[in-house]
Tab-separated table of C-alpha atoms in Angstrom:
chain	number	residue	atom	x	y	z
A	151	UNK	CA	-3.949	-100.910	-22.306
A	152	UNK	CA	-3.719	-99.272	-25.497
A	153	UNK	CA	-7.214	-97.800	-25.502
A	154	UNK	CA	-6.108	-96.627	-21.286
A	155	UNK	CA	-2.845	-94.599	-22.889
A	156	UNK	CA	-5.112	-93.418	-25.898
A	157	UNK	CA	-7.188	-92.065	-23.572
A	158	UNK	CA	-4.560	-90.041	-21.174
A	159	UNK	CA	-2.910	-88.945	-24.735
A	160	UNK	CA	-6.018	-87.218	-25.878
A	161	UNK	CA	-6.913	-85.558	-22.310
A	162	UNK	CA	-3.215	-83.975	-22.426
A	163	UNK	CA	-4.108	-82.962	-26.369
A	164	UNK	CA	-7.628	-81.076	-25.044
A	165	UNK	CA	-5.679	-79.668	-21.935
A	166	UNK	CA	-2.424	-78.242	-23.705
A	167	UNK	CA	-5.230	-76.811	-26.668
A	168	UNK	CA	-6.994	-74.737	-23.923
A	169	UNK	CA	-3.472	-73.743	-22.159
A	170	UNK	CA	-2.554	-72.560	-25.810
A	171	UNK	CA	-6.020	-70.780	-26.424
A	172	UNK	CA	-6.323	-68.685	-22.978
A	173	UNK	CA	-2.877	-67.529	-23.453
A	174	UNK	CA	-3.861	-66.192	-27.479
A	175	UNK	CA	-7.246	-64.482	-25.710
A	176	UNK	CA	-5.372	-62.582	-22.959
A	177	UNK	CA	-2.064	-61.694	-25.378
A	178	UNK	CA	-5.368	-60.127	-27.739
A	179	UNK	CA	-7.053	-58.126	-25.276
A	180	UNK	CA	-3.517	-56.721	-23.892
A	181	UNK	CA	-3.626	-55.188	-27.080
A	182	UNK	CA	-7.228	-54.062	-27.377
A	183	UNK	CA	-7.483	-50.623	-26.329
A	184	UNK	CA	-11.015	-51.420	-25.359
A	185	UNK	CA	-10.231	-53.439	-22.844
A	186	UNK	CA	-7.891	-51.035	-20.762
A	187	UNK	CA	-8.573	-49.459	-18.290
A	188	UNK	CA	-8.880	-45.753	-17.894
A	189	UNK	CA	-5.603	-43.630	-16.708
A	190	UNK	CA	-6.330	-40.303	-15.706
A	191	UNK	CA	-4.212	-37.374	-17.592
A	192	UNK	CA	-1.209	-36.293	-15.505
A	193	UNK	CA	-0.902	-33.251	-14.151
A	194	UNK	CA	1.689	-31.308	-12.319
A	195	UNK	CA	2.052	-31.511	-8.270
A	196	UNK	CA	2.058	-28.267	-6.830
A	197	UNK	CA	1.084	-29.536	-3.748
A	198	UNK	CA	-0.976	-28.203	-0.798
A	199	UNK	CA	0.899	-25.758	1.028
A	200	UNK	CA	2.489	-24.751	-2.492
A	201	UNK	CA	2.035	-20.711	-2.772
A	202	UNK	CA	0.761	-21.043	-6.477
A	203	UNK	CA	-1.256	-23.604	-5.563
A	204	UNK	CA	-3.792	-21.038	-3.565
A	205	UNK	CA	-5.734	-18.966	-5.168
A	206	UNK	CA	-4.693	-15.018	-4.249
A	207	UNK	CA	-7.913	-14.006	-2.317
A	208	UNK	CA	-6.944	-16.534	0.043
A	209	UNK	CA	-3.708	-14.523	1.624
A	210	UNK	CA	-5.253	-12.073	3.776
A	211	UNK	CA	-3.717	-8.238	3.452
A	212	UNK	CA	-2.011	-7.058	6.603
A	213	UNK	CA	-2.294	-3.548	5.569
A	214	UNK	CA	-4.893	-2.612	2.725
A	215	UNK	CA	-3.014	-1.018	-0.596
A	216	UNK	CA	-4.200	2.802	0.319
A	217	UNK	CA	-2.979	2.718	3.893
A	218	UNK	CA	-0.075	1.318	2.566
A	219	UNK	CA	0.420	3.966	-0.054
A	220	UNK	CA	-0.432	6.795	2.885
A	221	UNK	CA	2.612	5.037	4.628
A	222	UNK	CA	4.944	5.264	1.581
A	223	UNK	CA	4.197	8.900	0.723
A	224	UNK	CA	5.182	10.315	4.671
A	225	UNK	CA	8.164	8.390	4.081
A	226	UNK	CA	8.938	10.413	1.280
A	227	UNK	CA	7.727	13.355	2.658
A	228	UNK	CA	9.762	13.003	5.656
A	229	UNK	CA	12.996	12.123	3.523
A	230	UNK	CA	12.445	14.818	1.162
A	231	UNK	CA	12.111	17.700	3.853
A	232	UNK	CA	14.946	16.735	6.015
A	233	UNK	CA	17.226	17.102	3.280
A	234	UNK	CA	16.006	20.462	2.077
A	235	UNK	CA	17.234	23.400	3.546
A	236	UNK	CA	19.016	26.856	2.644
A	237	UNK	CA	21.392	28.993	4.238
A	238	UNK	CA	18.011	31.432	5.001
A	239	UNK	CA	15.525	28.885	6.211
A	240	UNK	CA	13.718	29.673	9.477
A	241	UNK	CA	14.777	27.043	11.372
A	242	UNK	CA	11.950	27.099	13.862
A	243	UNK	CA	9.551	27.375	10.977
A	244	UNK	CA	11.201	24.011	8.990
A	245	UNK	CA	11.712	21.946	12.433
A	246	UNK	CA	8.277	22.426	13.414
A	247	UNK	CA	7.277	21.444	9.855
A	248	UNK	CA	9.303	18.294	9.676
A	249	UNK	CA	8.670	17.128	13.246
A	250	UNK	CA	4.758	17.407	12.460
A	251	UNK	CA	5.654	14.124	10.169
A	252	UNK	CA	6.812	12.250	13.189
A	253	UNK	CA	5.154	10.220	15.928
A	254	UNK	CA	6.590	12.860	18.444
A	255	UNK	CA	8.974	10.627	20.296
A	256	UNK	CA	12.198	12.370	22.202
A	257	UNK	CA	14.458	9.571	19.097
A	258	UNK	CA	12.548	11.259	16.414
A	259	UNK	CA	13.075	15.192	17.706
A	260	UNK	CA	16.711	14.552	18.409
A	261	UNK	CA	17.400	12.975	14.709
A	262	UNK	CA	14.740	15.519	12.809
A	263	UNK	CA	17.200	19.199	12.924
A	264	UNK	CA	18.444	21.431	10.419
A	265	UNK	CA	22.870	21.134	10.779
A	266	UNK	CA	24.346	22.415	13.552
A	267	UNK	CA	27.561	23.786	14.662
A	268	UNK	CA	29.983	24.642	12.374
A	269	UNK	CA	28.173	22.445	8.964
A	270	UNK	CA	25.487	25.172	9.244
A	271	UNK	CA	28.242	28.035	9.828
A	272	UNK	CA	29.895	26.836	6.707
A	273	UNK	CA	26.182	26.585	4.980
A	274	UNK	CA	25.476	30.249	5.977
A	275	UNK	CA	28.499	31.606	4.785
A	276	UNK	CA	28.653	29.607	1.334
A	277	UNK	CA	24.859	31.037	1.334
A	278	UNK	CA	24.167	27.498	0.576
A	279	UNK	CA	21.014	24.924	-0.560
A	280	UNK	CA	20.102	21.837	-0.210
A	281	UNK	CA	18.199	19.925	-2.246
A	282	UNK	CA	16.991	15.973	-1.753
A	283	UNK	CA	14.834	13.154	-3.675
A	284	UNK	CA	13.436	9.702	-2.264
A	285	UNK	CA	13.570	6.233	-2.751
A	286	UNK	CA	11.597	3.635	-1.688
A	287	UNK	CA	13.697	0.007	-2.447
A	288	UNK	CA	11.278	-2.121	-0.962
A	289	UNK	CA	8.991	-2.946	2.353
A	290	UNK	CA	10.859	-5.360	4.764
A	291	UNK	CA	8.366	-5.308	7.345
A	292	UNK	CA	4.685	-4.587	7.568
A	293	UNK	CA	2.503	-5.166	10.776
A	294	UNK	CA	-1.152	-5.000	11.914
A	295	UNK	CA	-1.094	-5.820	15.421
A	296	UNK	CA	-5.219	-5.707	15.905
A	297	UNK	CA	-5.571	-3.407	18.977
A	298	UNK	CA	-8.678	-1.059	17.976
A	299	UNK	CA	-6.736	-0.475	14.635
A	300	UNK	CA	-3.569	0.875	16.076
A	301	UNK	CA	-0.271	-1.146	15.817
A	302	UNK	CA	0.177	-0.706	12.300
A	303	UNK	CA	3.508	-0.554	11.100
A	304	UNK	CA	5.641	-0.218	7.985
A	305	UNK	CA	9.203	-0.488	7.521
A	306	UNK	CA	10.774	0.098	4.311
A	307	UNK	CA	14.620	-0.242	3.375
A	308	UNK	CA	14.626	3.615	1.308
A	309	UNK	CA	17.596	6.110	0.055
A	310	UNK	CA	17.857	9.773	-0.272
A	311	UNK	CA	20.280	11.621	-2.382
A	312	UNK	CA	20.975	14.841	-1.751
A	313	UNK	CA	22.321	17.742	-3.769
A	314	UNK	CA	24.168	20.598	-1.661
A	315	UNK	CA	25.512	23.764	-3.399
A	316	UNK	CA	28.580	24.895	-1.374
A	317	UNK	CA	31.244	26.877	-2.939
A	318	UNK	CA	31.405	23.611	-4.934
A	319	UNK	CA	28.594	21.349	-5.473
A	320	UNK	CA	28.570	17.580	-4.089
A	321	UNK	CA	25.815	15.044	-4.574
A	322	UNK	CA	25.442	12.185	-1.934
A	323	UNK	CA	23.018	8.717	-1.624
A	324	UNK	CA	22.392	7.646	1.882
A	325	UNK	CA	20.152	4.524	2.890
A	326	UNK	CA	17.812	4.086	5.431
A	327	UNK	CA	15.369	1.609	6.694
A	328	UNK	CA	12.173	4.155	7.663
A	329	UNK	CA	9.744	3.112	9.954
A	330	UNK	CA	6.200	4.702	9.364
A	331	UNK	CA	3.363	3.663	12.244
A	332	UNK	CA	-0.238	4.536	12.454
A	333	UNK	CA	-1.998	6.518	15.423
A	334	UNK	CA	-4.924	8.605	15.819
A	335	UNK	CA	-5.824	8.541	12.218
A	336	UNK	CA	-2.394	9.159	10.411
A	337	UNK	CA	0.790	7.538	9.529
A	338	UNK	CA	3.849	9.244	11.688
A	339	UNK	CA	7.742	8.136	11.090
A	340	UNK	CA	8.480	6.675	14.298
A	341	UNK	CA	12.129	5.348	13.293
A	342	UNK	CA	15.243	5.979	10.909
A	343	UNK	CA	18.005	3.894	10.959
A	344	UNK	CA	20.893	4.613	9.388
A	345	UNK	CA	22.044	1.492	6.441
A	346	UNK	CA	24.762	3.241	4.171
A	347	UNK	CA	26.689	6.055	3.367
A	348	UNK	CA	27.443	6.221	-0.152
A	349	UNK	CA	30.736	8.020	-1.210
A	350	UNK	CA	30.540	11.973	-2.383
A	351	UNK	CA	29.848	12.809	-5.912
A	352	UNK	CA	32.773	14.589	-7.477
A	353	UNK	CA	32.730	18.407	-6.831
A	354	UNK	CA	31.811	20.768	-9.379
A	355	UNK	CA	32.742	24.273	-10.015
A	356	UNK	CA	29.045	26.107	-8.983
């Protein structure tokens, strides 16, 4: 009997010993860097469709950057030459000149004219001038609908201010959203729409 419990005493000794001496070997190699495994660096998730995420040759150009600078400058053009005038300007001669830098269309001839009535009485006998820089704020809209190259359009939020020397002199900024479109080889203003009218610049003796 005693040899029997001497026995069990001893198996629970061996059993308790390797317990005790697994637990020491995995608490050692927890702390082994050798035996880790490998974790990858973090880096940050731009995702997929994120914009920065895709490398710039990827976003196809609707308009390439010289037809787009072609639009721009017959916006300016067109801004520019509607708001220069004088009392002595053939106006034949400047309407046919200004309408040249639109698409044609009966919206375009009916906004593209020198005064009339009595503004241009006054202008003629002030013996006045006109004088007007451009603007371009930014594009809002730029098109390329792909019908044998035509359908390509530009609209662009701009502002004009113009000088005119009366008896007294008055500066005024107006904003526009221009429309330029492309057809038979050029660009062409095909729309102004009127945004703001800024307040008068105080008068000066001329």
């Amino acid at each position: 009997m005693e040899r029997r419990r001497a026995i069990i005493i001893a198996a629970v000794v061996v059993v308790i010993a390797a317990v005790i001496g697994a637990v020491i070997a995995i608490t050692r190699s927890s702390h082994d860097p050798s035996t880790r495994a490998a974790v990858p660096p973090s880096t940050p998730d731009n995702g997929a469709d994120s914009p920065s995420a895709a490398p710039a040759d990827s976003v196809p150009q609707v308009i390439e950057p010289d037809e787009l600078a072609a639009a721009h400058r017959v916006m300016r053009d067109y801004l520019i030459t509607i708001g220069t005038y004088t009392s002595s300007t053939d106006s034949k001669a400047w309407t046919a000149k200004a309408r040249e830098l639109t698409d044609g269309s009966p919206s375009m001839a009916e906004q593209t004219t020198l005064p009339t009535g009595r503004t241009w009485a006054e202008c003629v006998r002030t013996k006045c001038s006109s004088t007007a820089t451009a603007d371009l704020t930014r594009d809002t809209v730029i098109s390329n609908a792909p019908v044998d190259g035509a359908g390509r359009s530009v609209t662009t939020l701009a502002s004009t201010t113009v000088t005119l020397s009366q008896a007294r002199s008055t500066t005024q900024t107006t904003e526009f959203a221009i429309t330029a479109s492309y057809a038979d080889g050029t660009w062409k203003i095909s729309s102004l729409q009127l945004s703001k009218v800024g307040d008068a610049g105080m008068p000066e003796a001329s």
